[in-house]
Structures are given as C-alpha cells and as structure tokens.
mmCIF file of C-alpha atoms in Angstrom:
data_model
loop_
_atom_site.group_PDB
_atom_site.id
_atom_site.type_symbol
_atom_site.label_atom_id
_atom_site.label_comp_id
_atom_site.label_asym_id
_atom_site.label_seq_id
_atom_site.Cartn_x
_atom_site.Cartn_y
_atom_site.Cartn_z
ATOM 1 C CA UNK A 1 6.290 -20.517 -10.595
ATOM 2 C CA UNK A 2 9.825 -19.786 -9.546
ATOM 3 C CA UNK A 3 11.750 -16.544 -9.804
ATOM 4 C CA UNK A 4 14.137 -18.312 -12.282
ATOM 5 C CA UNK A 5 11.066 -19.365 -14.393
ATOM 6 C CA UNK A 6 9.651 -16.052 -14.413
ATOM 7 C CA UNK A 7 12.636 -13.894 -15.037
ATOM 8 C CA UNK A 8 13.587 -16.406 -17.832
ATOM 9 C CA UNK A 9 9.649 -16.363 -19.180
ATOM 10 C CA UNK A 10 9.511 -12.115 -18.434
ATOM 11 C CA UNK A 11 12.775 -11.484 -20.478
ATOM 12 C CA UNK A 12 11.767 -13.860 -23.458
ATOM 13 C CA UNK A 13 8.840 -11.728 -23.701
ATOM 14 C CA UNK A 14 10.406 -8.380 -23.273
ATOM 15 C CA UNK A 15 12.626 -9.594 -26.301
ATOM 16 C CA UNK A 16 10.169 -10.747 -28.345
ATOM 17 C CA UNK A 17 7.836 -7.461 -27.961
ATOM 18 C CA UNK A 18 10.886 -4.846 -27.836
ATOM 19 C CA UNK A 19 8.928 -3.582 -24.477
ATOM 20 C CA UNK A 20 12.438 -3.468 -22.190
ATOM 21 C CA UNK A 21 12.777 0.732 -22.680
ATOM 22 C CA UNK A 22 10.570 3.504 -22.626
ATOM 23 C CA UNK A 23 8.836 4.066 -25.842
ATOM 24 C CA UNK A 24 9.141 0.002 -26.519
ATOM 25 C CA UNK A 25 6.214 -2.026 -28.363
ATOM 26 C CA UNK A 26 3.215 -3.230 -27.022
ATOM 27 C CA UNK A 27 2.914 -6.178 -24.365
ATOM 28 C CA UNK A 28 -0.868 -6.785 -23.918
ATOM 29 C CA UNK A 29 -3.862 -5.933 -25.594
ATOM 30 C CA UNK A 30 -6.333 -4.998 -23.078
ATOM 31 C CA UNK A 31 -5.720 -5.226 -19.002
ATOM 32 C CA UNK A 32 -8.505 -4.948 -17.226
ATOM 33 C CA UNK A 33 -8.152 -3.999 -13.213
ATOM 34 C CA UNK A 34 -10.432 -5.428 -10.452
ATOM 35 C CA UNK A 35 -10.076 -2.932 -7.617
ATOM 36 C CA UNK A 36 -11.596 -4.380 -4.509
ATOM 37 C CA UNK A 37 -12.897 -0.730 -2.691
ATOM 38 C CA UNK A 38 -14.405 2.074 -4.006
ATOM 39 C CA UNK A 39 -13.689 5.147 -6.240
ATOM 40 C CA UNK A 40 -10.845 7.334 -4.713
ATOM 41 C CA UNK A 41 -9.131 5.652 -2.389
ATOM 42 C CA UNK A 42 -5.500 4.392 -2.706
ATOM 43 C CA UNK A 43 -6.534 0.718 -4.544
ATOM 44 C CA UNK A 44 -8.444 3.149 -6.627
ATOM 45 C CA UNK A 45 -5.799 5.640 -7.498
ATOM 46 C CA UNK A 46 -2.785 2.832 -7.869
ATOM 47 C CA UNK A 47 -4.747 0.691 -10.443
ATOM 48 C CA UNK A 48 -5.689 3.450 -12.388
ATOM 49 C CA UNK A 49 -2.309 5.673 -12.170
ATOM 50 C CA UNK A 50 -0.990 2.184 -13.553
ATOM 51 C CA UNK A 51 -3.483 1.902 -16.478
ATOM 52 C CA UNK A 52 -2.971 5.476 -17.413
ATOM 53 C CA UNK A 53 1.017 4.718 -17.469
ATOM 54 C CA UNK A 54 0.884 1.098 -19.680
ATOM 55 C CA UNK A 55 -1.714 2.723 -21.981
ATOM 56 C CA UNK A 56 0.286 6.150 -22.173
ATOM 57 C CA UNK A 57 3.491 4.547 -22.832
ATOM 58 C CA UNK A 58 2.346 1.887 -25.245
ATOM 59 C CA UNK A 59 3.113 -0.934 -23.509
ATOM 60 C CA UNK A 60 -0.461 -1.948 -22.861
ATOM 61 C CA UNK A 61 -3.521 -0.903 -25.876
ATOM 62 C CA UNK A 62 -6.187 -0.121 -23.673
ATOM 63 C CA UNK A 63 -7.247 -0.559 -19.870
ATOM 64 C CA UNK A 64 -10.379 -0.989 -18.141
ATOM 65 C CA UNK A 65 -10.912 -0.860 -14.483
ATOM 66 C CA UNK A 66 -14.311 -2.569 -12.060
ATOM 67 C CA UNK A 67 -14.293 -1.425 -8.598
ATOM 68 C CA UNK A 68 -15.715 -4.343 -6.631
ATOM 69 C CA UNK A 69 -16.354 -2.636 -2.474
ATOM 70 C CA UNK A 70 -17.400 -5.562 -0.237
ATOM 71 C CA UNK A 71 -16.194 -7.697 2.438
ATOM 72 C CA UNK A 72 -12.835 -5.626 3.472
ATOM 73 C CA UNK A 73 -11.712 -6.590 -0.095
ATOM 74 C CA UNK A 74 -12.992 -10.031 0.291
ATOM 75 C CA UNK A 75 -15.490 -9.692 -2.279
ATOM 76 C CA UNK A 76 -12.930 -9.107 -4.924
ATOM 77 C CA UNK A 77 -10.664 -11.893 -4.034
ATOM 78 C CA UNK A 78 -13.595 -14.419 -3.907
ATOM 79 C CA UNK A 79 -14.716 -13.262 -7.642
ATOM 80 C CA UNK A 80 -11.153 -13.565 -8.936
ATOM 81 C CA UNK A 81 -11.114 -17.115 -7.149
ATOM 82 C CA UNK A 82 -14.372 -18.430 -8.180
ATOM 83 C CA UNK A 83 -14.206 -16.708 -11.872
ATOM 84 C CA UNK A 84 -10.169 -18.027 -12.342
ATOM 85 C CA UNK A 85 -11.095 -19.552 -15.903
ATOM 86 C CA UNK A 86 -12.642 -16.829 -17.411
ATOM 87 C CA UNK A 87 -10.423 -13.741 -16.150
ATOM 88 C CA UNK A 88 -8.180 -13.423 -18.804
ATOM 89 C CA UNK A 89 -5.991 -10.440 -18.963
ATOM 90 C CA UNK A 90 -7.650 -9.516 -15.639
ATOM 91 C CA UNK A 91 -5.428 -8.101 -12.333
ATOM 92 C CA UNK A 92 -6.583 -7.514 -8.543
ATOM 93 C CA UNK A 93 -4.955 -4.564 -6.807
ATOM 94 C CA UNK A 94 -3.983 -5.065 -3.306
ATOM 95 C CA UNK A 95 -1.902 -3.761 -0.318
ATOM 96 C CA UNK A 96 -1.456 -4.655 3.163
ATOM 97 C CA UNK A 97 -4.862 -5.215 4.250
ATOM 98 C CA UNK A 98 -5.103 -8.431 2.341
ATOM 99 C CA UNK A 99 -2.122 -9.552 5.064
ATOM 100 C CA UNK A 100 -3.858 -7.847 8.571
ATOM 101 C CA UNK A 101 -7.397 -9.064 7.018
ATOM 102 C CA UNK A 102 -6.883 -12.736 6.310
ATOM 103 C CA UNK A 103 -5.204 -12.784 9.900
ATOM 104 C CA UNK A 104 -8.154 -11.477 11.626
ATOM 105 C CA UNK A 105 -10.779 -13.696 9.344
ATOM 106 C CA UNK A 106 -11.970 -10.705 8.031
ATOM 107 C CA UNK A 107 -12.293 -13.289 5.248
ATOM 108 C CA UNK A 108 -11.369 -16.776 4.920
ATOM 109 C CA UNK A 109 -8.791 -16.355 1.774
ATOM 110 C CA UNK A 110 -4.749 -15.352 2.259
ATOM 111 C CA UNK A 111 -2.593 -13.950 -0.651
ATOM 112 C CA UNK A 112 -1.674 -17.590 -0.950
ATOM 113 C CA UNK A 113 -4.770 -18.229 -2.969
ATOM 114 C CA UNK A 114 -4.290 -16.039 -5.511
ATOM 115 C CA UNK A 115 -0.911 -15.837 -8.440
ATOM 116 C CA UNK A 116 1.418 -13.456 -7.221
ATOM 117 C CA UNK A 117 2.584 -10.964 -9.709
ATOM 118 C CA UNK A 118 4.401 -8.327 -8.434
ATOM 119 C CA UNK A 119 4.687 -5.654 -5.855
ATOM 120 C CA UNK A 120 5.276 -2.275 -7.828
ATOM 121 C CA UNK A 121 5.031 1.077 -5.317
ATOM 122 C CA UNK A 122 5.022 1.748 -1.986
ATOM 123 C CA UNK A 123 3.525 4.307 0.022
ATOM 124 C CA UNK A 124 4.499 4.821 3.555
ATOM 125 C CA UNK A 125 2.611 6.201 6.721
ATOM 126 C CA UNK A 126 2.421 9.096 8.338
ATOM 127 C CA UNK A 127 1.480 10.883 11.870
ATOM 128 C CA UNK A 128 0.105 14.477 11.656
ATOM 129 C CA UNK A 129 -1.469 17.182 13.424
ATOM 130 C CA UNK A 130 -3.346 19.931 12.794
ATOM 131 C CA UNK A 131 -1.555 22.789 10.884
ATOM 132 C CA UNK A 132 -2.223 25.499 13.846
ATOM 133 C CA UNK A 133 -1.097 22.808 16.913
ATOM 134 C CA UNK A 134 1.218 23.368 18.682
ATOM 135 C CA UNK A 135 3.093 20.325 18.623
ATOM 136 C CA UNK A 136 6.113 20.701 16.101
ATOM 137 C CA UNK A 137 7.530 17.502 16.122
ATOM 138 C CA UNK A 138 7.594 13.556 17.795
ATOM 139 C CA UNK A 139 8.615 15.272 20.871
ATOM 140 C CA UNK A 140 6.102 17.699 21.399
ATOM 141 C CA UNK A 141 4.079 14.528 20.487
ATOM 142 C CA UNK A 142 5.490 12.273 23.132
ATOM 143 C CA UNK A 143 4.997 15.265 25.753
ATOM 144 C CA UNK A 144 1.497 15.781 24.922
ATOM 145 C CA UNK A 145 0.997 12.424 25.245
ATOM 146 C CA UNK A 146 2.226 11.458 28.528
ATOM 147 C CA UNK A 147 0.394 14.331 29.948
ATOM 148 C CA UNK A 148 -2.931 14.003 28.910
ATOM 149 C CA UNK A 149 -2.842 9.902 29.118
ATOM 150 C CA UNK A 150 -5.715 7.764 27.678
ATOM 151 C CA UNK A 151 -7.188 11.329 26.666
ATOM 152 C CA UNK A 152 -4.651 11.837 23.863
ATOM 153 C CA UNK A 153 -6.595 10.269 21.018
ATOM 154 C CA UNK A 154 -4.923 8.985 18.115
ATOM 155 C CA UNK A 155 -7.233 8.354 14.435
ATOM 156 C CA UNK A 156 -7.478 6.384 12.003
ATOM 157 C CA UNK A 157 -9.756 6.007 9.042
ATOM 158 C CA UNK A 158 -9.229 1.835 9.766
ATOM 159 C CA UNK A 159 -10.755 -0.657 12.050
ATOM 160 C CA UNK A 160 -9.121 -1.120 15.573
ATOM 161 C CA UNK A 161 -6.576 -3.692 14.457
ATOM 162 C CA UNK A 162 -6.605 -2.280 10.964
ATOM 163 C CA UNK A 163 -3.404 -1.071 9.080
ATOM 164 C CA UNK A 164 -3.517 2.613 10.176
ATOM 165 C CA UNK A 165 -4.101 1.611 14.266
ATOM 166 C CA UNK A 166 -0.898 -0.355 13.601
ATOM 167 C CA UNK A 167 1.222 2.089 12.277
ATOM 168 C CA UNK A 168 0.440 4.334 15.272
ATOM 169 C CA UNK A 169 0.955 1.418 17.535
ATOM 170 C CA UNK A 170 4.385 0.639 15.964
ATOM 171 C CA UNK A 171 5.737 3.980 16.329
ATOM 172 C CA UNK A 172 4.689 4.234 19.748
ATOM 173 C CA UNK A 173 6.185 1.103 21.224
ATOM 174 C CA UNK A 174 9.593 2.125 19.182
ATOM 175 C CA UNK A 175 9.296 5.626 20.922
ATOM 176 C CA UNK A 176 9.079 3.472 24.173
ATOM 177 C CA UNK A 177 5.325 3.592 24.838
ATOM 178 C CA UNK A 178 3.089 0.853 25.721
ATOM 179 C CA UNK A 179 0.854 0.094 22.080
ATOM 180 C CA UNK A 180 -1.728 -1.203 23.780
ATOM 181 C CA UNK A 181 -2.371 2.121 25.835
ATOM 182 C CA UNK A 182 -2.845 4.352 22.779
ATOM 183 C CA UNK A 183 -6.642 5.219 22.791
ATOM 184 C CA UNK A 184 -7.289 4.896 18.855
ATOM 185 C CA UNK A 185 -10.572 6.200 17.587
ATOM 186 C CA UNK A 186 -11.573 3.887 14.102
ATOM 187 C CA UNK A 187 -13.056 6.375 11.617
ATOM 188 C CA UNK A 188 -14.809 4.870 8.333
ATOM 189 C CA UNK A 189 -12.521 6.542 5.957
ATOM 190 C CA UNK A 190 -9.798 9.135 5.689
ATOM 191 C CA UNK A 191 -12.122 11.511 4.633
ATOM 192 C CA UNK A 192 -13.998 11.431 8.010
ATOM 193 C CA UNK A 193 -10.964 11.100 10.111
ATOM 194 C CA UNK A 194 -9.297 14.016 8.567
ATOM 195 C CA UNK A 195 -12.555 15.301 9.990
ATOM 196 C CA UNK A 196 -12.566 14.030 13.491
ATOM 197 C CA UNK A 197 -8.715 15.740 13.490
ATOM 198 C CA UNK A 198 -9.644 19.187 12.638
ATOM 199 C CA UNK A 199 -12.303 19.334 14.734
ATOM 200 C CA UNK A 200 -10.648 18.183 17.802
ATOM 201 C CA UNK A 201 -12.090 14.713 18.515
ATOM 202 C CA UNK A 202 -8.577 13.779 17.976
ATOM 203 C CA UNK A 203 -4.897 14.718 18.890
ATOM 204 C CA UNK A 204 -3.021 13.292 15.954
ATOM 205 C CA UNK A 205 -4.159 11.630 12.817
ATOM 206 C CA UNK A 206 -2.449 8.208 11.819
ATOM 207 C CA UNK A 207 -2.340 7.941 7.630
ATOM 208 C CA UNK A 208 -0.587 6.861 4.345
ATOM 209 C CA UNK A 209 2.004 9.413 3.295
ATOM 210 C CA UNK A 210 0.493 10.120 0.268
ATOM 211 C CA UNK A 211 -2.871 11.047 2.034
ATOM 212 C CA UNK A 212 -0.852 13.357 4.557
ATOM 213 C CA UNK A 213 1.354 15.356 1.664
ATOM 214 C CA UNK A 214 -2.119 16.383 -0.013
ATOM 215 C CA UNK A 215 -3.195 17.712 3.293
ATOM 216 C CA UNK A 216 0.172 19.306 3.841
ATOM 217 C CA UNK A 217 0.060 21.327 0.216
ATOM 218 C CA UNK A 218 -3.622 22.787 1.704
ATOM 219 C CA UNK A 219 -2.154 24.045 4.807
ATOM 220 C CA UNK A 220 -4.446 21.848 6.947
ATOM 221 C CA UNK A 221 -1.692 19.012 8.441
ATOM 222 C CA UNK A 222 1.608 19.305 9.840
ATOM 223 C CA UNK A 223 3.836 16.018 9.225
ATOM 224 C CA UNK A 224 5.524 15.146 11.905
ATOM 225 C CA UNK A 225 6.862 11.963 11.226
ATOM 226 C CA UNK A 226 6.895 9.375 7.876
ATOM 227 C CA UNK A 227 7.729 5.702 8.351
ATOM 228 C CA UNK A 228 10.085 6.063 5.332
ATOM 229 C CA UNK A 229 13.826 5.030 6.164
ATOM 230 C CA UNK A 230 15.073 8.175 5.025
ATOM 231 C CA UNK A 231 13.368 11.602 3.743
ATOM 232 C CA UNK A 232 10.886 10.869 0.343
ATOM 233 C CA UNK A 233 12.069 13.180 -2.358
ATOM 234 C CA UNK A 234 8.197 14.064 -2.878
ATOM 235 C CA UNK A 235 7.986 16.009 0.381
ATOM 236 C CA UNK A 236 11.202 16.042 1.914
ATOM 237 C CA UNK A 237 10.032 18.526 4.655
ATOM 238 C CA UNK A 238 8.699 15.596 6.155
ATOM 239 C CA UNK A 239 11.337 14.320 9.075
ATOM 240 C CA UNK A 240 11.608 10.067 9.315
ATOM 241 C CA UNK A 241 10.659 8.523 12.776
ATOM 242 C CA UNK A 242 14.159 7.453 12.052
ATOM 243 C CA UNK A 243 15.761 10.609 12.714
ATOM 244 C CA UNK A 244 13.688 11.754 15.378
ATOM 245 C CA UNK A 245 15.681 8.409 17.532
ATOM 246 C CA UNK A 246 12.305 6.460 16.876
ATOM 247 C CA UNK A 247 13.790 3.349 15.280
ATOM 248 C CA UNK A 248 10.525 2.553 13.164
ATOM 249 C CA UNK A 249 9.972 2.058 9.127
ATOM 250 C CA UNK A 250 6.829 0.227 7.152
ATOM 251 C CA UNK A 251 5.321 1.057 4.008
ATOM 252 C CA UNK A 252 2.095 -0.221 2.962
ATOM 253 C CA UNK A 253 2.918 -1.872 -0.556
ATOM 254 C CA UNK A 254 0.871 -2.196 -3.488
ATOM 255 C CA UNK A 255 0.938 -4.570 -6.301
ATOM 256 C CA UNK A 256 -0.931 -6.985 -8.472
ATOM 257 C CA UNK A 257 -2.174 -10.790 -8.360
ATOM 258 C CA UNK A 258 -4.143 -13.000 -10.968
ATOM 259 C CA UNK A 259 -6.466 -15.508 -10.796
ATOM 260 C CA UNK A 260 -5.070 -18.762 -9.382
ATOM 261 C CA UNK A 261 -4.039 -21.240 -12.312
ATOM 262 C CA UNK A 262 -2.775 -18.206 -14.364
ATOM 263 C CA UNK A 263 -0.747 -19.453 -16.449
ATOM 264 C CA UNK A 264 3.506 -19.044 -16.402
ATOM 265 C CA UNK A 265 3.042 -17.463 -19.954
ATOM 266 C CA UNK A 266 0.730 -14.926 -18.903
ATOM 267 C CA UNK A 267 2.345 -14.037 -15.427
ATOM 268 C CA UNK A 268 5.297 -13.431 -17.638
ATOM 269 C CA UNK A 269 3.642 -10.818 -19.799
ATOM 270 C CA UNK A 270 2.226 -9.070 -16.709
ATOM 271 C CA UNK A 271 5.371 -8.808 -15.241
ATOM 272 C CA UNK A 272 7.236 -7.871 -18.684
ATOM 273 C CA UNK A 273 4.675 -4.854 -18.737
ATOM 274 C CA UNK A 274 4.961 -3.786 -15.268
ATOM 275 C CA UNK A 275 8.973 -4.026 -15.412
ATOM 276 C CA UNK A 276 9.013 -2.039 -18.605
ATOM 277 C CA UNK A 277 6.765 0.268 -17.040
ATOM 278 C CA UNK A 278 9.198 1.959 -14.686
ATOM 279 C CA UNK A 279 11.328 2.985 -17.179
ATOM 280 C CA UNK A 280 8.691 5.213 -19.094
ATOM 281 C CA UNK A 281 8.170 9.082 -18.963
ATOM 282 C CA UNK A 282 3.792 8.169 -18.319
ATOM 283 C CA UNK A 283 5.368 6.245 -14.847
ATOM 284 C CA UNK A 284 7.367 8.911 -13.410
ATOM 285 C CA UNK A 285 5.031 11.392 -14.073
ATOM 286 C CA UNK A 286 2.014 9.005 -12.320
ATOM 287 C CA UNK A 287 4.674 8.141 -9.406
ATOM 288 C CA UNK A 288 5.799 11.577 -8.944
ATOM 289 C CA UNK A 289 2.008 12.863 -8.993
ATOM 290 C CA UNK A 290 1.247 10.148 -6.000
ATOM 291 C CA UNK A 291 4.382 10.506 -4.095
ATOM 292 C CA UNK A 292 4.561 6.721 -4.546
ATOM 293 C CA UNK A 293 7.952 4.761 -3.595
ATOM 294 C CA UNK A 294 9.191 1.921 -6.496
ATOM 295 C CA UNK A 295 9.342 -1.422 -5.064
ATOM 296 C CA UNK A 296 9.983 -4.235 -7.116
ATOM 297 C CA UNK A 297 9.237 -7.374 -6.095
ATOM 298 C CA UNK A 298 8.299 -10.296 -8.907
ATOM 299 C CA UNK A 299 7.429 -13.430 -8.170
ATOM 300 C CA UNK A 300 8.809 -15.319 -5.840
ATOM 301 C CA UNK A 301 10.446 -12.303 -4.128
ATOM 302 C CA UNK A 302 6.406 -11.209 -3.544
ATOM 303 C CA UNK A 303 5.675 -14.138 -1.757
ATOM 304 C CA UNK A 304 8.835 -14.053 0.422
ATOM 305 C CA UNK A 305 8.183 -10.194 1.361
ATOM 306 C CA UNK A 306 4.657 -11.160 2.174
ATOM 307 C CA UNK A 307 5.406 -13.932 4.337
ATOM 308 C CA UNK A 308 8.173 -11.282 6.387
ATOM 309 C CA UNK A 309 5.017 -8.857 6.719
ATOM 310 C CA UNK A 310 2.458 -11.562 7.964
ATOM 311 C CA UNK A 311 5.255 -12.946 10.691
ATOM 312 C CA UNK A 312 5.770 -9.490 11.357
ATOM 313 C CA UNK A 313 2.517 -7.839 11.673
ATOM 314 C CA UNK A 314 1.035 -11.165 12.994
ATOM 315 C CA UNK A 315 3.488 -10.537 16.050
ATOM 316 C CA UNK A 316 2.465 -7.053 16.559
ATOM 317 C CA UNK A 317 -1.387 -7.828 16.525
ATOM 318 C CA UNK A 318 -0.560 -10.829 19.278
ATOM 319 C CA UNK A 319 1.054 -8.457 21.606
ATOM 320 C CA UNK A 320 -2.235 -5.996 20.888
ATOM 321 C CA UNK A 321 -4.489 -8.523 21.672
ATOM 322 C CA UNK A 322 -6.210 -9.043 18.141
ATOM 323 C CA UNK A 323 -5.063 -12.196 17.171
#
C-alpha cells in the first residue's frame, strides 16, 4: 500500500468517525495485541500503555492483549503469518530485534513478511553505572576503560550480537575504541543484568533509557550517557553521547504490524486510531509515564526507516563479526 493510499484511506476514516482530536468518536471496536515476549518487558509495557490510551480516550471500545514468548519473537510472527485470515482487528508489537534477529536467522521471517502499520514511540539507550562509582561521566568511562583493558566488562540483558551489545559497541567505536574489543557479558534479562552491575560482575550496564530512568529515580544507576540527539525532557539530567564529543544517536523504535494480506481498509483504521491517538490527554499521560519519544512513521515511511536500520545495523554486525 503506498503512503498516498494510506494517508488518503487514514483521513477518509478519521472524517467519517470524527476521531482526528482528542475526545473524537470511536475508530475500532475491539483491538486485540499479540505481544511476542513476556509480561513486563518493553513489548509488554508499549502494547498495553497503547491499549490503555485508545480505550481511555475513546478511540478504540475495548482492548485485549496475548503475550506469545518463543523463538526471540519468532513465535509471534509465525502465528500472525500462518493465522493471516482469521486475525482480524489483531496487531503484533515489535522493535528492533525483529531487524538484528532476522539478520542473524534467529528466525527465518523479516519485517517484510508482515503489513507495516506504523512506528509510534521511541525509546533510546543508555550506559550507566552504579550510583556509588566513581565514574561521573563518558570520560571517567573511557579512562577506566583503557586502564583495566579486556577486564572492563560491559552488560547487557541481550545476546552477544543482540540490540543492547550493539548500542555499547556503537558508542564505543564513535568514542574512538575498537567495538570488537569491548568484553560484553550477555545476561538473560534486564532484571539479571541490573544484577550482575550492582554486584560487580560488571563495570557499566548497557540499556533502554526507559529501563535506566527507573533505576535512576531508586538511587541505584548513574546515567552517564543517552543515545538521544539532544537531552529527553523525561530525565533531562541525563547528558547525550552527543555532547560529551561522542558523535552517536539510535533509538530502539516500537510500533505495530498486521497480518500479511490486511487489507488497505483496515490498515487505514489502524493508522487513523494510532494518529488520533497522540493528540489525546490518555497518550501523554502513558508517554510521559514511560519516558517514551513520538515517532511517527506510517506506512511506507515504516518500511523506508526499517530498511535505513537493517543497512545500518547490518554494517555494524559485519565489522563485529556476527554476520
């Protein structure tokens, strides 16, 4: 479907429903969210944070939500593949992964084999320390870690290769470092990592912003540096790699796909909804809550900033070795 079709499609049906403002009529029914991991995590939080805004702000009647863990994700894709005809009124959240993980054959499916709706928040990354450490910033950082070498550990609560190894790999080779010589310890989860950083198995923990500002309000983390492009309004104590001369952004998006064959009509209501959305009291309080970012990107504008993240984290995971 192209973006001319589905702007043309979305404002018909904003017109038609009175859904373009806060406080407009209702859009859909029912919407029912497949999130492919498990309760609390950020697929978890970003389908239902949307739900809760739609239903609160009358734009959608009711939500229900399926978490579907399995396969890095790949369990949800497949069942929104192989189920296409009978998932009406049915959306898959999904991030970043669902680029590093169909590039590493995590599973055999791309983003390409599902209908693109829209990418609606972003969250960015973050590098932290310990509360009590003494390193204050990306140069206490850099020191530490040119002193103690390959025993300056770096976690994540991803796979080597995985999203949150990247991120510290990124800002390392912009700070002039060699990626490939950061010794990155995988942890299963955040939860565990978060873990690992307190207790000192690691030097610096490598993790959504989002994550890291929770963290910050209990006094356990310092921030020392957010991939963001300029300060985030939600935590603004938190410097940028930016201005720290570490000439690094990425934020982990999140949006929404459909079943393949989804009809134009239907894409256009799911997009109506979502637009709407970010003009409603229920959003800003769900966004504000998360620390979230709004990114907008319908349609064909999805698929072309998907295609710029593949090329570009594709490159980065060739010069690391994993692809």
């Amino acid at each position: 479907m192209t973006r001319r079709a589905v702007m043309a499609a979305a404002a018909t049906v904003i017109a038609l429903s009175g859904a373009g403002h806060a406080g407009g009529h209702q859009v859909l029914d029912q919407l029912h969210f497949v999130i492919p991991g498990g309760a609390g995590g950020g697929w978890d939080g970003t389908a239902r944070g949307t739900g809760e805004a739609l239903t609160g702000a009358g734009l959608v009647g009711s939500a229900s939500y399926e978490n579907m863990s399995g396969g890095g994700g790949g369990k949800a894709i497949a069942y929104m593949i192989e189920n296409a005809e009978s998932l009406d009124n049915t959306l898959m959240v999904n991030s970043t992964p669902i680029v590093i993980r169909s590039l590493t054959g995590v599973f055999p499916q791309s983003f390409r084999d599902l209908t693109l709706v829209a990418g609606t928040i972003g969250d960015y990354a973050a590098l932290v320390v310990p509360a009590d450490s003494s390193v204050a910033d990306m140069a206490g950082l850099l020191d530490a870690y040119r002193a103690q070498g390959p025993d300056f550990a770096v976690g994540g609560g991803s796979v080597p290769g995985g999203m949150d190894h990247l991120v510290a790999a990124m800002v390392m080779q912009a700070a002039g470092e060699d990626p490939i010589a950061v010794n990155y310890i995988p942890y299963d989860a955040g939860g565990e990592a978060m873990a690992g950083l307190l207790s000192g198995e690691i030097d610096a923990l490598s993790t959504g912003f989002s994550e890291a500002i929770a963290l910050a309000e209990q006094g356990e983390v310092r921030i020392l540096g957010v991939t963001a492009p300029e300060r985030v309004p939600a935590y603004d104590a938190a410097p940028t790699f930016m201005e720290q001369g570490i000439d690094t952004t990425f934020v982990n998006w999140r949006g929404f796909f459909a079943a393949p064959g989804t009809s134009d009509e239907k894409v256009a209501q799911y997009i109506a909804a979502l637009e709407a959305m970010y003009d409603t009291e229920a959003w800003e309080v769900v966004r504000a809550r998360n620390g979230w970012v709004n990114i907008w990107n319908p349609g064909d504008d999805f698929r072309a900033f998907l295609e710029a993240q593949e090329t570009e984290i594709g490159d980065l995971m060739r010069t690391l070795g994993f692809l």
